[in-house]
Short mmCIF file of C-alpha atoms in Angstrom, two decimals:
data_model
loop_
_atom_site.label_atom_id
_atom_site.label_comp_id
_atom_site.label_asym_id
_atom_site.label_seq_id
_atom_site.Cartn_x
_atom_site.Cartn_y
_atom_site.Cartn_z
CA MET D 479 -4.42 -14.67 -13.49
CA LYS D 480 -6.08 -16.71 -11.10
CA LEU D 481 -4.21 -15.26 -8.12
CA LEU D 482 -5.03 -11.82 -9.16
CA ALA D 483 -8.75 -12.40 -9.39
CA LYS D 484 -8.54 -14.15 -5.82
CA MET D 485 -6.73 -11.12 -4.51
CA LEU D 486 -9.23 -8.65 -5.92
CA ALA D 487 -12.04 -10.65 -4.36
CA LEU D 488 -10.30 -10.52 -0.80
CA VAL D 489 -9.57 -6.96 -1.25
CA ALA D 490 -13.03 -6.17 -2.11
CA THR D 491 -14.56 -8.27 0.60
CA GLU D 492 -12.37 -7.05 3.30
CA PHE D 493 -12.58 -3.29 2.45
CA LYS D 494 -16.38 -3.54 1.76
CA ASP D 495 -17.34 -1.30 4.49
CA LYS D 496 -14.31 0.99 4.87
CA GLN D 497 -14.33 4.46 3.10
CA ASP D 498 -11.39 6.74 2.45
CA LYS D 499 -11.27 10.41 3.69
CA GLN D 500 -13.63 11.62 0.97
CA GLY D 501 -16.23 9.18 1.79
CA LYS D 502 -15.62 6.88 -1.30
CA PRO D 503 -15.18 3.02 -1.08
CA TYR D 504 -11.34 2.42 0.18
CA PHE D 505 -11.34 -0.28 -2.24
CA LEU D 506 -10.96 2.15 -5.01
CA HIS D 507 -7.65 3.25 -3.58
CA CYS D 508 -6.44 -0.26 -3.70
CA LEU D 509 -7.39 -0.46 -7.18
CA HIS D 510 -5.69 2.89 -7.98
CA VAL D 511 -2.57 1.80 -6.66
CA MET D 512 -2.61 -1.41 -8.75
CA GLN D 513 -3.47 0.62 -11.98
CA THR D 514 -0.87 3.19 -11.59
CA CYS D 515 2.20 1.30 -10.39
CA GLY D 516 3.32 0.50 -13.85
CA LEU D 517 3.66 -3.24 -13.19
CA LYS D 518 2.23 -5.90 -15.22
CA ASP D 519 2.99 -9.36 -13.69
CA GLU D 520 0.64 -11.09 -11.53
CA ASN D 521 2.52 -11.22 -8.27
CA SER D 522 3.29 -7.52 -8.45
CA LEU D 523 -0.28 -6.69 -9.19
CA CYS D 524 -1.74 -8.88 -6.30
CA ILE D 525 0.87 -7.04 -4.12
CA ALA D 526 -0.36 -3.46 -5.28
CA VAL D 527 -3.98 -4.19 -4.70
CA GLY D 528 -3.30 -5.85 -1.46
CA HIS D 529 -0.82 -3.52 -0.18
CA ASP D 530 -3.05 -2.31 2.93
CA LEU D 531 -4.52 -5.71 3.89
CA LEU D 532 -1.95 -6.43 6.68
CA GLU D 533 -1.92 -2.87 7.93
CA ASP D 534 -5.80 -2.22 7.87
CA ILE D 535 -7.49 -5.59 8.30
CA GLU D 536 -6.92 -7.68 11.45
CA SER D 537 -8.56 -10.69 10.21
CA VAL D 538 -5.92 -11.00 7.29
CA THR D 539 -2.64 -12.14 8.71
CA LEU D 540 0.72 -13.03 6.98
CA ASP D 541 0.14 -16.81 7.59
CA PHE D 542 -3.23 -16.39 5.78
CA LEU D 543 -1.54 -14.78 2.90
CA TYR D 544 1.07 -17.38 2.71
CA GLN D 545 -1.53 -20.21 2.61
CA GLU D 546 -3.97 -18.66 0.22
CA PHE D 547 -1.37 -16.79 -2.21
CA ASN D 548 2.43 -17.51 -2.67
CA PRO D 549 5.58 -16.24 -0.63
CA ILE D 550 6.38 -13.49 -3.03
CA ILE D 551 3.02 -11.80 -2.58
CA ALA D 552 2.89 -12.54 1.23
CA ASN D 553 6.44 -11.08 1.58
CA GLY D 554 5.57 -8.16 -0.61
CA ILE D 555 2.58 -7.05 1.17
CA ASN D 556 4.28 -7.68 4.53
CA SER D 557 7.20 -5.47 3.33
CA LEU D 558 4.82 -2.59 2.48
CA THR D 559 3.12 -2.86 5.81
CA HIS D 560 4.08 -0.22 8.34
CA GLU D 561 4.05 -1.42 11.61
CA LYS D 562 2.74 0.84 14.41
CA GLU D 563 5.86 0.39 16.72
CA GLN D 564 8.24 1.50 13.57
CA SER D 565 8.75 5.03 12.75
CA TYR D 566 7.68 6.11 9.29
CA GLU D 567 11.01 7.21 8.45
CA ASP D 568 12.57 3.88 9.32
CA TYR D 569 9.75 2.04 7.41
CA ILE D 570 10.37 4.18 4.07
CA LYS D 571 14.15 3.47 4.52
CA GLU D 572 13.49 -0.30 4.87
CA ILE D 573 11.37 -0.16 1.54
CA GLY D 574 14.49 1.66 -0.03
CA PHE D 575 16.82 -1.07 1.18
CA LEU D 576 14.54 -3.80 -0.09
CA ALA D 577 14.23 -2.27 -3.37
CA MET D 578 17.77 -3.48 -4.26
CA ALA D 579 16.55 -6.97 -4.52
CA TYR D 580 12.71 -6.28 -4.98
CA PRO D 581 12.44 -2.96 -7.08
CA TYR D 582 8.69 -3.50 -7.70
CA LEU D 583 8.35 -2.55 -3.93
CA VAL D 584 9.24 1.00 -4.53
CA LYS D 585 6.99 1.35 -7.57
CA ILE D 586 4.03 0.20 -5.57
CA LYS D 587 4.81 2.60 -2.68
CA LEU D 588 5.33 5.53 -4.99
CA ALA D 589 1.85 4.97 -6.47
CA ASP D 590 0.48 4.56 -3.10
CA LEU D 591 2.03 7.88 -1.85
CA ARG D 592 0.99 9.70 -5.26
CA HIS D 593 -2.75 8.68 -4.44
CA ASN D 594 -2.22 9.56 -0.71
CA MET D 595 -1.05 13.10 -1.50
CA ASP D 596 -3.87 13.91 -3.88
CA ALA D 597 -5.62 16.75 -2.24
CA SER D 598 -8.87 16.11 -4.19
CA ARG D 599 -9.50 12.91 -2.24
CA LEU D 600 -10.10 15.04 0.85
CA LYS D 601 -13.32 16.74 1.89
CA GLY D 602 -11.29 19.56 3.47
CA LEU D 603 -7.73 20.43 4.17
CA THR D 604 -6.67 20.59 7.92
CA LYS D 605 -3.18 21.10 9.42
CA LYS D 606 -3.07 17.38 10.10
CA ASP D 607 -3.80 16.70 6.33
CA PHE D 608 -0.96 19.26 5.33
CA ASP D 609 1.48 17.45 8.01
CA ARG D 610 0.49 14.05 6.52
CA MET D 611 1.03 15.20 2.94
CA GLU D 612 4.33 16.77 4.03
CA LYS D 613 5.38 13.50 5.31
CA TYR D 614 4.34 11.67 2.35
CA MET D 615 6.22 14.02 0.14
CA ARG D 616 9.52 13.56 2.03
CA ALA D 617 8.93 9.82 1.57
CA TYR D 618 8.02 10.04 -2.14
CA THR D 619 11.27 12.33 -2.81
CA TYR D 620 13.52 9.76 -0.81
CA LEU D 621 12.16 6.77 -2.83
CA SER D 622 12.14 8.42 -6.13
CA LYS D 623 15.90 8.74 -5.87
CA ILE D 624 16.36 4.92 -5.56
#
């Protein structure tokens, strides 16, 4: 599991100064997704723990992931990256489409959505939080049916 150790170190380093909405280390979210996605193989675990790298860390690029890991891991993380110019609905539909060939992507995204919808991770609930959770619930319902 050398690649997983390498990915854990990368994620811990890159997210070291980032916190979630509750003020906890963001790295814990990444670990939670990895631990709750229900997957056991090294590539899937690397994708799960690294799922937010391309979306949230500018210094980590797809080329870097190809060089440091393998195409399965690089492509998996890229597939779970929501590009700013893409609507969230199209992003979720794309994951659903990719699930035909790569079912582990849906398992990882569902774990991510479950953790993102956990209201106990928030300091207080605002309308913006409820709107975001509603968006996540629609995505979760859609992906759960795949």
